GROMACS .gro file of N, CA and C in nm:
model
  546
    1UNK      N    1 -11.613   6.576   4.174
    1UNK     CA    2 -11.683   6.462   4.233
    1UNK      C    3 -11.724   6.365   4.120
    2UNK      N    4 -11.687   6.237   4.134
    2UNK     CA    5 -11.721   6.140   4.029
    2UNK      C    6 -11.872   6.131   4.006
    3UNK      N    7 -11.909   6.124   3.879
    3UNK     CA    8 -12.052   6.121   3.844
    3UNK      C    9 -12.098   5.984   3.799
    4UNK      N   10 -12.017   5.916   3.718
    4UNK     CA   11 -12.058   5.786   3.667
    4UNK      C   12 -12.015   5.675   3.762
    5UNK      N   13 -12.073   5.559   3.745
    5UNK     CA   14 -12.036   5.444   3.828
    5UNK      C   15 -11.890   5.406   3.802
    6UNK      N   16 -11.845   5.417   3.677
    6UNK     CA   17 -11.705   5.387   3.644
    6UNK      C   18 -11.613   5.486   3.716
    7UNK      N   19 -11.648   5.614   3.716
    7UNK     CA   20 -11.566   5.713   3.785
    7UNK      C   21 -11.564   5.689   3.935
    8UNK      N   22 -11.678   5.649   3.991
    8UNK     CA   23 -11.682   5.617   4.134
    8UNK      C   24 -11.594   5.496   4.165
    9UNK      N   25 -11.602   5.393   4.079
    9UNK     CA   26 -11.520   5.274   4.097
    9UNK      C   27 -11.372   5.312   4.095
   10UNK      N   28 -11.331   5.392   3.997
   10UNK     CA   29 -11.191   5.432   3.982
   10UNK      C   30 -11.144   5.518   4.100
   11UNK      N   31 -11.235   5.593   4.159
   11UNK     CA   32 -11.201   5.681   4.271
   11UNK      C   33 -11.202   5.609   4.406
   12UNK      N   34 -11.237   5.481   4.407
   12UNK     CA   35 -11.241   5.407   4.533
   12UNK      C   36 -11.362   5.440   4.618
   13UNK      N   37 -11.470   5.484   4.553
   13UNK     CA   38 -11.595   5.515   4.623
   13UNK      C   39 -11.694   5.401   4.601
   14UNK      N   40 -11.799   5.398   4.682
   14UNK     CA   41 -11.905   5.300   4.663
   14UNK      C   42 -11.971   5.327   4.527
   15UNK      N   43 -11.995   5.221   4.453
   15UNK     CA   44 -12.055   5.232   4.319
   15UNK      C   45 -12.146   5.113   4.296
   16UNK      N   46 -12.227   5.121   4.192
   16UNK     CA   47 -12.315   5.010   4.155
   16UNK      C   48 -12.253   4.936   4.038
   17UNK      N   49 -12.222   4.809   4.058
   17UNK     CA   50 -12.161   4.729   3.951
   17UNK      C   51 -12.262   4.688   3.844
   18UNK      N   52 -12.391   4.709   3.870
   18UNK     CA   53 -12.496   4.676   3.774
   18UNK      C   54 -12.524   4.798   3.688
   19UNK      N   55 -12.425   4.834   3.608
   19UNK     CA   56 -12.426   4.957   3.531
   19UNK      C   57 -12.394   4.923   3.385
   20UNK      N   58 -12.459   4.988   3.292
   20UNK     CA   59 -12.441   4.957   3.150
   20UNK      C   60 -12.297   4.975   3.103
   21UNK      N   61 -12.233   5.085   3.143
   21UNK     CA   62 -12.094   5.109   3.101
   21UNK      C   63 -12.002   5.001   3.158
   22UNK      N   64 -12.020   4.964   3.284
   22UNK     CA   65 -11.937   4.860   3.345
   22UNK      C   66 -11.967   4.724   3.282
   23UNK      N   67 -12.093   4.699   3.247
   23UNK     CA   68 -12.128   4.575   3.176
   23UNK      C   69 -12.053   4.566   3.043
   24UNK      N   70 -12.047   4.677   2.970
   24UNK     CA   71 -11.977   4.680   2.841
   24UNK      C   72 -11.828   4.653   2.860
   25UNK      N   73 -11.768   4.713   2.962
   25UNK     CA   74 -11.626   4.690   2.989
   25UNK      C   75 -11.599   4.544   3.026
   26UNK      N   76 -11.687   4.485   3.105
   26UNK     CA   77 -11.671   4.343   3.141
   26UNK      C   78 -11.688   4.254   3.018
   27UNK      N   79 -11.777   4.292   2.927
   27UNK     CA   80 -11.797   4.215   2.803
   27UNK      C   81 -11.669   4.220   2.720
   28UNK      N   82 -11.609   4.338   2.706
   28UNK     CA   83 -11.483   4.350   2.632
   28UNK      C   84 -11.375   4.263   2.694
   29UNK      N   85 -11.370   4.261   2.825
   29UNK     CA   86 -11.271   4.177   2.894
   29UNK      C   87 -11.298   4.029   2.868
   30UNK      N   88 -11.424   3.988   2.872
   30UNK     CA   89 -11.456   3.847   2.846
   30UNK      C   90 -11.412   3.806   2.705
   31UNK      N   91 -11.430   3.894   2.608
   31UNK     CA   92 -11.388   3.864   2.471
   31UNK      C   93 -11.236   3.848   2.462
   32UNK      N   94 -11.163   3.938   2.526
   32UNK     CA   95 -11.017   3.931   2.524
   32UNK      C   96 -10.967   3.806   2.598
   33UNK      N   97 -11.029   3.776   2.711
   33UNK     CA   98 -10.993   3.657   2.788
   33UNK      C   99 -11.023   3.531   2.706
   34UNK      N  100 -11.136   3.530   2.640
   34UNK     CA  101 -11.172   3.415   2.556
   34UNK      C  102 -11.068   3.394   2.445
   35UNK      N  103 -11.028   3.503   2.381
   35UNK     CA  104 -10.926   3.493   2.277
   35UNK      C  105 -10.797   3.434   2.334
   36UNK      N  106 -10.756   3.483   2.450
   36UNK     CA  107 -10.634   3.433   2.513
   36UNK      C  108 -10.646   3.284   2.545
   37UNK      N  109 -10.758   3.246   2.601
   37UNK     CA  110 -10.775   3.108   2.648
   37UNK      C  111 -10.799   3.007   2.538
   38UNK      N  112 -10.840   3.052   2.420
   38UNK     CA  113 -10.876   2.956   2.314
   38UNK      C  114 -10.780   2.956   2.196
   39UNK      N  115 -10.692   3.053   2.184
   39UNK     CA  116 -10.593   3.051   2.077
   39UNK      C  117 -10.495   2.936   2.100
   40UNK      N  118 -10.456   2.869   1.994
   40UNK     CA  119 -10.351   2.767   2.009
   40UNK      C  120 -10.225   2.834   2.064
   41UNK      N  121 -10.150   2.765   2.149
   41UNK     CA  122 -10.032   2.825   2.213
   41UNK      C  123  -9.935   2.891   2.115
   42UNK      N  124  -9.914   2.830   1.998
   42UNK     CA  125  -9.821   2.889   1.901
   42UNK      C  126  -9.872   3.020   1.845
   43UNK      N  127 -10.003   3.036   1.836
   43UNK     CA  128 -10.061   3.162   1.788
   43UNK      C  129 -10.072   3.265   1.901
   44UNK      N  130 -10.102   3.219   2.021
   44UNK     CA  131 -10.120   3.308   2.135
   44UNK      C  132  -9.988   3.368   2.180
   45UNK      N  133  -9.885   3.285   2.182
   45UNK     CA  134  -9.757   3.330   2.236
   45UNK      C  135  -9.766   3.349   2.386
   46UNK      N  136  -9.693   3.445   2.438
   46UNK     CA  137  -9.689   3.469   2.581
   46UNK      C  138  -9.819   3.527   2.633
   47UNK      N  139  -9.890   3.594   2.544
   47UNK     CA  140 -10.015   3.660   2.584
   47UNK      C  141 -10.089   3.698   2.456
   48UNK      N  142 -10.217   3.665   2.449
   48UNK     CA  143 -10.295   3.698   2.329
   48UNK      C  144 -10.296   3.849   2.305
   49UNK      N  145 -10.282   3.892   2.182
   49UNK     CA  146 -10.283   4.036   2.152
   49UNK      C  147 -10.405   4.109   2.208
   50UNK      N  148 -10.521   4.047   2.203
   50UNK     CA  149 -10.643   4.112   2.254
   50UNK      C  150 -10.634   4.137   2.404
   51UNK      N  151 -10.574   4.045   2.476
   51UNK     CA  152 -10.559   4.062   2.620
   51UNK      C  153 -10.454   4.170   2.650
   52UNK      N  154 -10.344   4.168   2.578
   52UNK     CA  155 -10.240   4.269   2.598
   52UNK      C  156 -10.298   4.409   2.572
   53UNK      N  157 -10.380   4.423   2.469
   53UNK     CA  158 -10.439   4.553   2.434
   53UNK      C  159 -10.537   4.600   2.542
   54UNK      N  160 -10.597   4.507   2.613
   54UNK     CA  161 -10.696   4.540   2.716
   54UNK      C  162 -10.630   4.600   2.841
   55UNK      N  163 -10.516   4.547   2.880
   55UNK     CA  164 -10.451   4.587   3.006
   55UNK      C  165 -10.407   4.733   3.003
   56UNK      N  166 -10.402   4.794   3.121
   56UNK     CA  167 -10.357   4.933   3.132
   56UNK      C  168 -10.214   4.947   3.084
   57UNK      N  169 -10.128   4.853   3.126
   57UNK     CA  170  -9.988   4.858   3.086
   57UNK      C  171  -9.926   4.721   3.104
   58UNK      N  172  -9.845   4.680   3.007
   58UNK     CA  173  -9.772   4.554   3.017
   58UNK      C  174  -9.634   4.571   2.957
   59UNK      N  175  -9.538   4.507   3.019
   59UNK     CA  176  -9.405   4.499   2.961
   59UNK      C  177  -9.411   4.397   2.847
   60UNK      N  178  -9.316   4.403   2.756
   60UNK     CA  179  -9.321   4.311   2.641
   60UNK      C  180  -9.289   4.165   2.676
   61UNK      N  181  -9.228   4.139   2.791
   61UNK     CA  182  -9.179   4.005   2.821
   61UNK      C  183  -9.253   3.934   2.934
   62UNK      N  184  -9.383   3.959   2.947
   62UNK     CA  185  -9.462   3.888   3.047
   62UNK      C  186  -9.515   3.759   2.984
   63UNK      N  187  -9.559   3.666   3.070
   63UNK     CA  188  -9.615   3.540   3.020
   63UNK      C  189  -9.736   3.503   3.106
   64UNK      N  190  -9.849   3.479   3.040
   64UNK     CA  191  -9.972   3.440   3.109
   64UNK      C  192 -10.019   3.308   3.049
   65UNK      N  193 -10.013   3.203   3.131
   65UNK     CA  194 -10.063   3.072   3.089
   65UNK      C  195 -10.215   3.076   3.079
   66UNK      N  196 -10.270   2.993   2.993
   66UNK     CA  197 -10.415   2.976   2.984
   66UNK      C  198 -10.454   2.857   3.071
   67UNK      N  199 -10.572   2.859   3.130
   67UNK     CA  200 -10.670   2.967   3.125
   67UNK      C  201 -10.635   3.079   3.222
   68UNK      N  202 -10.687   3.195   3.192
   68UNK     CA  203 -10.670   3.315   3.273
   68UNK      C  204 -10.804   3.387   3.273
   69UNK      N  205 -10.832   3.462   3.381
   69UNK     CA  206 -10.955   3.542   3.383
   69UNK      C  207 -10.929   3.675   3.452
   70UNK      N  208 -10.989   3.779   3.398
   70UNK     CA  209 -10.994   3.909   3.464
   70UNK      C  210 -11.131   3.969   3.438
   71UNK      N  211 -11.174   4.060   3.526
   71UNK     CA  212 -11.309   4.115   3.509
   71UNK      C  213 -11.311   4.238   3.419
   72UNK      N  214 -11.208   4.321   3.423
   72UNK     CA  215 -11.203   4.442   3.340
   72UNK      C  216 -11.075   4.449   3.257
   73UNK      N  217 -10.964   4.413   3.314
   73UNK     CA  218 -10.836   4.421   3.246
   73UNK      C  219 -10.777   4.561   3.242
   74UNK      N  220 -10.862   4.661   3.227
   74UNK     CA  221 -10.815   4.799   3.213
   74UNK      C  222 -10.749   4.853   3.339
   75UNK      N  223 -10.762   4.783   3.450
   75UNK     CA  224 -10.703   4.827   3.576
   75UNK      C  225 -10.577   4.750   3.613
   76UNK      N  226 -10.524   4.671   3.519
   76UNK     CA  227 -10.409   4.585   3.548
   76UNK      C  228 -10.283   4.642   3.482
   77UNK      N  229 -10.178   4.657   3.564
   77UNK     CA  230 -10.047   4.700   3.516
   77UNK      C  231  -9.945   4.594   3.555
   78UNK      N  232  -9.872   4.545   3.456
   78UNK     CA  233  -9.774   4.438   3.480
   78UNK      C  234  -9.634   4.484   3.443
   79UNK      N  235  -9.540   4.462   3.534
   79UNK     CA  236  -9.401   4.496   3.509
   79UNK      C  237  -9.332   4.392   3.422
   80UNK      N  238  -9.202   4.406   3.410
   80UNK     CA  239  -9.122   4.318   3.326
   80UNK      C  240  -9.115   4.177   3.383
   81UNK      N  241  -9.117   4.078   3.292
   81UNK     CA  242  -9.099   3.937   3.323
   81UNK      C  243  -9.194   3.884   3.430
   82UNK      N  244  -9.315   3.937   3.435
   82UNK     CA  245  -9.418   3.883   3.524
   82UNK      C  246  -9.467   3.751   3.464
   83UNK      N  247  -9.491   3.653   3.549
   83UNK     CA  248  -9.536   3.521   3.504
   83UNK      C  249  -9.659   3.477   3.584
   84UNK      N  250  -9.764   3.438   3.511
   84UNK     CA  251  -9.884   3.380   3.570
   84UNK      C  252  -9.896   3.236   3.524
   85UNK      N  253  -9.901   3.142   3.618
   85UNK     CA  254  -9.926   3.004   3.584
   85UNK      C  255 -10.076   2.988   3.551
   86UNK      N  256 -10.117   2.868   3.517
   86UNK     CA  257 -10.254   2.842   3.471
   86UNK      C  258 -10.358   2.872   3.577
   87UNK      N  259 -10.476   2.912   3.531
   87UNK     CA  260 -10.598   2.928   3.612
   87UNK      C  261 -10.592   3.042   3.712
   88UNK      N  262 -10.518   3.147   3.682
   88UNK     CA  263 -10.516   3.265   3.769
   88UNK      C  264 -10.634   3.357   3.735
   89UNK      N  265 -10.682   3.427   3.836
   89UNK     CA  266 -10.797   3.517   3.822
   89UNK      C  267 -10.764   3.650   3.888
   90UNK      N  268 -10.792   3.759   3.817
   90UNK     CA  269 -10.778   3.892   3.874
   90UNK      C  270 -10.912   3.964   3.856
   91UNK      N  271 -10.982   3.986   3.966
   91UNK     CA  272 -11.107   4.062   3.962
   91UNK      C  273 -11.070   4.207   3.990
   92UNK      N  274 -11.038   4.278   3.883
   92UNK     CA  275 -10.973   4.408   3.889
   92UNK      C  276 -11.070   4.526   3.882
   93UNK      N  277 -11.164   4.529   3.972
   93UNK     CA  278 -11.247   4.649   3.981
   93UNK      C  279 -11.164   4.765   4.035
   94UNK      N  280 -11.061   4.734   4.111
   94UNK     CA  281 -10.963   4.832   4.156
   94UNK      C  282 -10.834   4.814   4.078
   95UNK      N  283 -10.743   4.908   4.095
   95UNK     CA  284 -10.613   4.898   4.027
   95UNK      C  285 -10.533   4.781   4.084
   96UNK      N  286 -10.471   4.706   3.994
   96UNK     CA  287 -10.381   4.597   4.032
   96UNK      C  288 -10.247   4.627   3.965
   97UNK      N  289 -10.146   4.650   4.047
   97UNK     CA  290 -10.013   4.682   3.997
   97UNK      C  291  -9.918   4.573   4.043
   98UNK      N  292  -9.848   4.513   3.947
   98UNK     CA  293  -9.759   4.401   3.977
   98UNK      C  294  -9.620   4.435   3.926
   99UNK      N  295  -9.522   4.428   4.017
   99UNK     CA  296  -9.386   4.468   3.986
   99UNK      C  297  -9.308   4.364   3.906
  100UNK      N  298  -9.194   4.409   3.858
  100UNK     CA  299  -9.105   4.328   3.775
  100UNK      C  300  -9.071   4.194   3.841
  101UNK      N  301  -9.067   4.092   3.757
  101UNK     CA  302  -9.019   3.957   3.792
  101UNK      C  303  -9.103   3.887   3.899
  102UNK      N  304  -9.224   3.930   3.919
  102UNK     CA  305  -9.311   3.860   4.015
  102UNK      C  306  -9.372   3.738   3.947
  103UNK      N  307  -9.390   3.632   4.026
  103UNK     CA  308  -9.438   3.505   3.972
  103UNK      C  309  -9.559   3.456   4.053
  104UNK      N  310  -9.655   3.398   3.979
  104UNK     CA  311  -9.780   3.351   4.039
  104UNK      C  312  -9.797   3.204   4.007
  105UNK      N  313  -9.820   3.124   4.112
  105UNK     CA  314  -9.847   2.983   4.093
  105UNK      C  315  -9.985   2.962   4.034
  106UNK      N  316 -10.020   2.837   4.004
  106UNK     CA  317 -10.151   2.809   3.947
  106UNK      C  318 -10.265   2.844   4.042
  107UNK      N  319 -10.371   2.896   3.986
  107UNK     CA  320 -10.493   2.920   4.063
  107UNK      C  321 -10.486   3.037   4.160
  108UNK      N  322 -10.391   3.126   4.146
  108UNK     CA  323 -10.386   3.244   4.232
  108UNK      C  324 -10.503   3.336   4.197
  109UNK      N  325 -10.563   3.396   4.299
  109UNK     CA  326 -10.679   3.483   4.280
  109UNK      C  327 -10.657   3.616   4.350
  110UNK      N  328 -10.689   3.724   4.279
  110UNK     CA  329 -10.681   3.859   4.334
  110UNK      C  330 -10.820   3.919   4.325
  111UNK      N  331 -10.875   3.960   4.440
  111UNK     CA  332 -11.011   4.014   4.446
  111UNK      C  333 -11.007   4.158   4.497
  112UNK      N  334 -11.039   4.253   4.411
  112UNK     CA  335 -11.040   4.395   4.451
  112UNK      C  336 -11.174   4.441   4.507
  113UNK      N  337 -11.282   4.378   4.466
  113UNK     CA  338 -11.415   4.424   4.507
  113UNK      C  339 -11.450   4.378   4.647
  114UNK      N  340 -11.513   4.468   4.719
  114UNK     CA  341 -11.569   4.436   4.851
  114UNK      C  342 -11.717   4.473   4.843
  115UNK      N  343 -11.802   4.376   4.862
  115UNK     CA  344 -11.946   4.400   4.855
  115UNK      C  345 -11.994   4.464   4.984
  116UNK      N  346 -12.102   4.538   4.975
  116UNK     CA  347 -12.155   4.609   5.091
  116UNK      C  348 -12.200   4.510   5.198
  117UNK      N  349 -12.181   4.546   5.324
  117UNK     CA  350 -12.220   4.458   5.435
  117UNK      C  351 -12.370   4.461   5.461
  118UNK      N  352 -12.435   4.568   5.421
  118UNK     CA  353 -12.580   4.578   5.436
  118UNK      C  354 -12.645   4.494   5.326
  119UNK      N  355 -12.721   4.389   5.362
  119UNK     CA  356 -12.778   4.300   5.261
  119UNK      C  357 -12.867   4.371   5.159
  120UNK      N  358 -12.940   4.473   5.202
  120UNK     CA  359 -13.027   4.545   5.109
  120UNK      C  360 -12.945   4.619   5.004
  121UNK      N  361 -12.837   4.684   5.046
  121UNK     CA  362 -12.749   4.753   4.950
  121UNK      C  363 -12.672   4.653   4.864
  122UNK      N  364 -12.626   4.545   4.927
  122UNK     CA  365 -12.552   4.442   4.853
  122UNK      C  366 -12.638   4.386   4.740
  123UNK      N  367 -12.767   4.368   4.765
  123UNK     CA  368 -12.856   4.310   4.663
  123UNK      C  369 -12.878   4.404   4.545
  124UNK      N  370 -12.844   4.532   4.561
  124UNK     CA  371 -12.858   4.628   4.450
  124UNK      C  372 -12.727   4.645   4.373
  125UNK      N  373 -12.623   4.567   4.408
  125UNK     CA  374 -12.496   4.573   4.336
  125UNK      C  375 -12.399   4.676   4.387
  126UNK      N  376 -12.419   4.725   4.508
  126UNK     CA  377 -12.329   4.825   4.564
  126UNK      C  378 -12.201   4.757   4.614
  127UNK      N  379 -12.088   4.807   4.568
  127UNK     CA  380 -11.958   4.755   4.612
  127UNK      C  381 -11.855   4.867   4.607
  128UNK      N  382 -11.737   4.838   4.659
  128UNK     CA  383 -11.626   4.933   4.657
  128UNK      C  384 -11.503   4.858   4.607
  129UNK      N  385 -11.419   4.926   4.530
  129UNK     CA  386 -11.299   4.865   4.473
  129UNK      C  387 -11.176   4.910   4.552
  130UNK      N  388 -11.098   4.813   4.596
  130UNK     CA  389 -10.976   4.843   4.671
  130UNK      C  390 -10.856   4.795   4.588
  131UNK      N  391 -10.754   4.879   4.575
  131UNK     CA  392 -10.639   4.842   4.492
  131UNK      C  393 -10.554   4.732   4.555
  132UNK      N  394 -10.476   4.666   4.470
  132UNK     CA  395 -10.377   4.568   4.514
  132UNK      C  396 -10.245   4.607   4.450
  133UNK      N  397 -10.141   4.612   4.532
  133UNK     CA  398 -10.006   4.642   4.483
  133UNK      C  399  -9.915   4.527   4.523
  134UNK      N  400  -9.850   4.471   4.424
  134UNK     CA  401  -9.756   4.361   4.446
  134UNK      C  402  -9.620   4.409   4.395
  135UNK      N  403  -9.521   4.406   4.482
  135UNK     CA  404  -9.389   4.459   4.449
  135UNK      C  405  -9.312   4.375   4.349
  136UNK      N  406  -9.185   4.407   4.339
  136UNK     CA  407  -9.094   4.336   4.250
  136UNK      C  408  -9.046   4.206   4.316
  137UNK      N  409  -9.019   4.107   4.232
  137UNK     CA  410  -8.958   3.981   4.277
  137UNK      C  411  -9.040   3.909   4.384
  138UNK      N  412  -9.171   3.917   4.373
  138UNK     CA  413  -9.262   3.850   4.466
  138UNK      C  414  -9.300   3.714   4.409
  139UNK      N  415  -9.311   3.616   4.497
  139UNK     CA  416  -9.355   3.482   4.457
  139UNK      C  417  -9.483   3.452   4.533
  140UNK      N  418  -9.589   3.427   4.457
  140UNK     CA  419  -9.720   3.393   4.514
  140UNK      C  420  -9.746   3.245   4.484
  141UNK      N  421  -9.758   3.164   4.589
  141UNK     CA  422  -9.778   3.020   4.572
  141UNK      C  423  -9.917   2.986   4.521
  142UNK      N  424  -9.927   2.870   4.460
  142UNK     CA  425 -10.052   2.824   4.401
  142UNK      C  426 -10.169   2.829   4.497
  143UNK      N  427 -10.283   2.872   4.445
  143UNK     CA  428 -10.407   2.874   4.522
  143UNK      C  429 -10.418   2.986   4.623
  144UNK      N  430 -10.321   3.075   4.627
  144UNK     CA  431 -10.328   3.188   4.721
  144UNK      C  432 -10.438   3.284   4.678
  145UNK      N  433 -10.495   3.352   4.776
  145UNK     CA  434 -10.599   3.453   4.752
  145UNK      C  435 -10.550   3.584   4.813
  146UNK      N  436 -10.555   3.691   4.733
  146UNK     CA  437 -10.513   3.823   4.778
  146UNK      C  438 -10.634   3.914   4.772
  147UNK      N  439 -10.669   3.972   4.887
  147UNK     CA  440 -10.787   4.058   4.894
  147UNK      C  441 -10.752   4.203   4.865
  148UNK      N  442 -10.852   4.280   4.826
  148UNK     CA  443 -10.835   4.421   4.795
  148UNK      C  444 -10.780   4.500   4.911
  149UNK      N  445 -10.706   4.606   4.877
  149UNK     CA  446 -10.648   4.693   4.977
  149UNK      C  447 -10.514   4.646   5.029
  150UNK      N  448 -10.461   4.536   4.973
  150UNK     CA  449 -10.337   4.477   5.022
  150UNK      C  450 -10.219   4.523   4.936
  151UNK      N  451 -10.107   4.548   5.004
  151UNK     CA  452  -9.979   4.571   4.938
  151UNK      C  453  -9.883   4.462   4.983
  152UNK      N  454  -9.817   4.400   4.887
  152UNK     CA  455  -9.718   4.297   4.914
  152UNK      C  456  -9.583   4.354   4.873
  153UNK      N  457  -9.491   4.363   4.969
  153UNK     CA  458  -9.362   4.428   4.946
  153UNK      C  459  -9.268   4.349   4.859
  154UNK      N  460  -9.167   4.417   4.807
  154UNK     CA  461  -9.065   4.357   4.721
  154UNK      C  462  -9.005   4.234   4.787
  155UNK      N  463  -8.985   4.130   4.706
  155UNK     CA  464  -8.916   4.011   4.752
  155UNK      C  465  -8.993   3.922   4.847
  156UNK      N  466  -9.120   3.953   4.873
  156UNK     CA  467  -9.200   3.872   4.965
  156UNK      C  468  -9.239   3.739   4.901
  157UNK      N  469  -9.275   3.644   4.986
  157UNK     CA  470  -9.326   3.514   4.942
  157UNK      C  471  -9.460   3.491   5.011
  158UNK      N  472  -9.559   3.451   4.932
  158UNK     CA  473  -9.691   3.414   4.984
  158UNK      C  474  -9.705   3.264   4.961
  159UNK      N  475  -9.718   3.189   5.069
  159UNK     CA  476  -9.726   3.044   5.060
  159UNK      C  477  -9.851   2.996   4.988
  160UNK      N  478  -9.842   2.877   4.931
  160UNK     CA  479  -9.954   2.818   4.861
  160UNK      C  480 -10.075   2.811   4.952
  161UNK      N  481 -10.191   2.852   4.900
  161UNK     CA  482 -10.316   2.845   4.973
  161UNK      C  483 -10.337   2.955   5.075
  162UNK      N  484 -10.243   3.045   5.090
  162UNK     CA  485 -10.257   3.153   5.187
  162UNK      C  486 -10.369   3.249   5.146
  163UNK      N  487 -10.434   3.309   5.244
  163UNK     CA  488 -10.535   3.412   5.219
  163UNK      C  489 -10.480   3.541   5.278
  164UNK      N  490 -10.441   3.632   5.190
  164UNK     CA  491 -10.373   3.755   5.231
  164UNK      C  492 -10.478   3.865   5.251
  165UNK      N  493 -10.496   3.905   5.376
  165UNK     CA  494 -10.595   4.006   5.413
  165UNK      C  495 -10.532   4.136   5.459
  166UNK      N  496 -10.399   4.133   5.483
  166UNK     CA  497 -10.327   4.251   5.532
  166UNK      C  498 -10.196   4.266   5.455
  167UNK      N  499 -10.139   4.384   5.463
  167UNK     CA  500 -10.013   4.411   5.394
  167UNK      C  501  -9.904   4.313   5.437
  168UNK      N  502  -9.817   4.283   5.341
  168UNK     CA  503  -9.704   4.193   5.365
  168UNK      C  504  -9.576   4.276   5.349
  169UNK      N  505  -9.490   4.281   5.452
  169UNK     CA  506  -9.368   4.360   5.441
  169UNK      C  507  -9.272   4.303   5.336
  170UNK      N  508  -9.187   4.388   5.283
  170UNK     CA  509  -9.084   4.345   5.189
  170UNK      C  510  -9.001   4.234   5.252
  171UNK      N  511  -8.972   4.131   5.173
  171UNK     CA  512  -8.887   4.022   5.218
  171UNK      C  513  -8.951   3.920   5.310
  172UNK      N  514  -9.075   3.944   5.351
  172UNK     CA  515  -9.142   3.852   5.445
  172UNK      C  516  -9.198   3.731   5.371
  173UNK      N  517  -9.216   3.621   5.445
  173UNK     CA  518  -9.287   3.503   5.397
  173UNK      C  519  -9.412   3.489   5.481
  174UNK      N  520  -9.529   3.478   5.414
  174UNK     CA  521  -9.655   3.460   5.485
  174UNK      C  522  -9.721   3.331   5.441
  175UNK      N  523  -9.788   3.266   5.536
  175UNK     CA  524  -9.859   3.141   5.509
  175UNK      C  525  -9.988   3.140   5.590
  176UNK      N  526 -10.081   3.055   5.549
  176UNK     CA  527 -10.201   3.029   5.628
  176UNK      C  528 -10.321   3.113   5.592
  177UNK      N  529 -10.428   3.092   5.670
  177UNK     CA  530 -10.555   3.161   5.650
  177UNK      C  531 -10.607   3.205   5.785
  178UNK      N  532 -10.600   3.336   5.814
  178UNK     CA  533 -10.540   3.442   5.732
  178UNK      C  534 -10.388   3.431   5.732
  179UNK      N  535 -10.327   3.485   5.627
  179UNK     CA  536 -10.182   3.477   5.613
  179UNK      C  537 -10.112   3.549   5.727
  180UNK      N  538 -10.010   3.482   5.780
  180UNK     CA  539  -9.929   3.539   5.888
  180UNK      C  540  -9.781   3.519   5.854
  181UNK      N  541  -9.699   3.607   5.907
  181UNK     CA  542  -9.554   3.595   5.882
  181UNK      C  543  -9.503   3.468   5.945
  182UNK      N  544  -9.424   3.397   5.870
  182UNK     CA  545  -9.367   3.269   5.913
  182UNK      C  546  -9.231   3.290   5.972
   0.00000   0.00000   0.00000
C-alpha cells in the first residue's frame, strides 16, 4: 500500500499535492523548463539537456519548441520523432506516454490531475492523477485540451481547439467541445 503522497500519485490514488516531496519535484521541473525556455535556440537544440534529463524516457530525435511547460516531467515518455509546437503544457501528475511520430500544434494542453469534487477536500490539495496515452502517428491540433484518463489511438487526429474527455479510437478524427468523432 502506497505510503507517501508521491507513491499515492503514482498508484493513481487520491493524494495531497501540497507535499514537500512533490514541491521539490515541481521545483526541479520548473528549473529544467526554465533552462529549455531561455537557452538560445542554437544552444538548446531540439530540447534542452536539463529537460531531456528530467523526462522518464525520450527518443534522441524529438523536438520541443519553446516555450514549453510541464509540472513534473518525470512522468513523461516520448517516442521517436515526437514534435511539440510552441506553448504546449503537460501537467503530468499521471503518466503521459506519447507514441512515435506524434505531432502537437501550438498551445496543446494535457491535464492529468483531477481535483476532488468535495470543496472541503479540494481546498486541502486532494487530487487524483489519471494517465494519458497517445498512440503513434497522432496529430493534435493547436489549442486542443486532453484530459486525464484518455487514450488516443494510433493515427488519430484531434482538431484544433477540441476538448478530449473520452478515448479516441485509432484512425478517428475528433473535433469540438467535448470532442466527438467527425
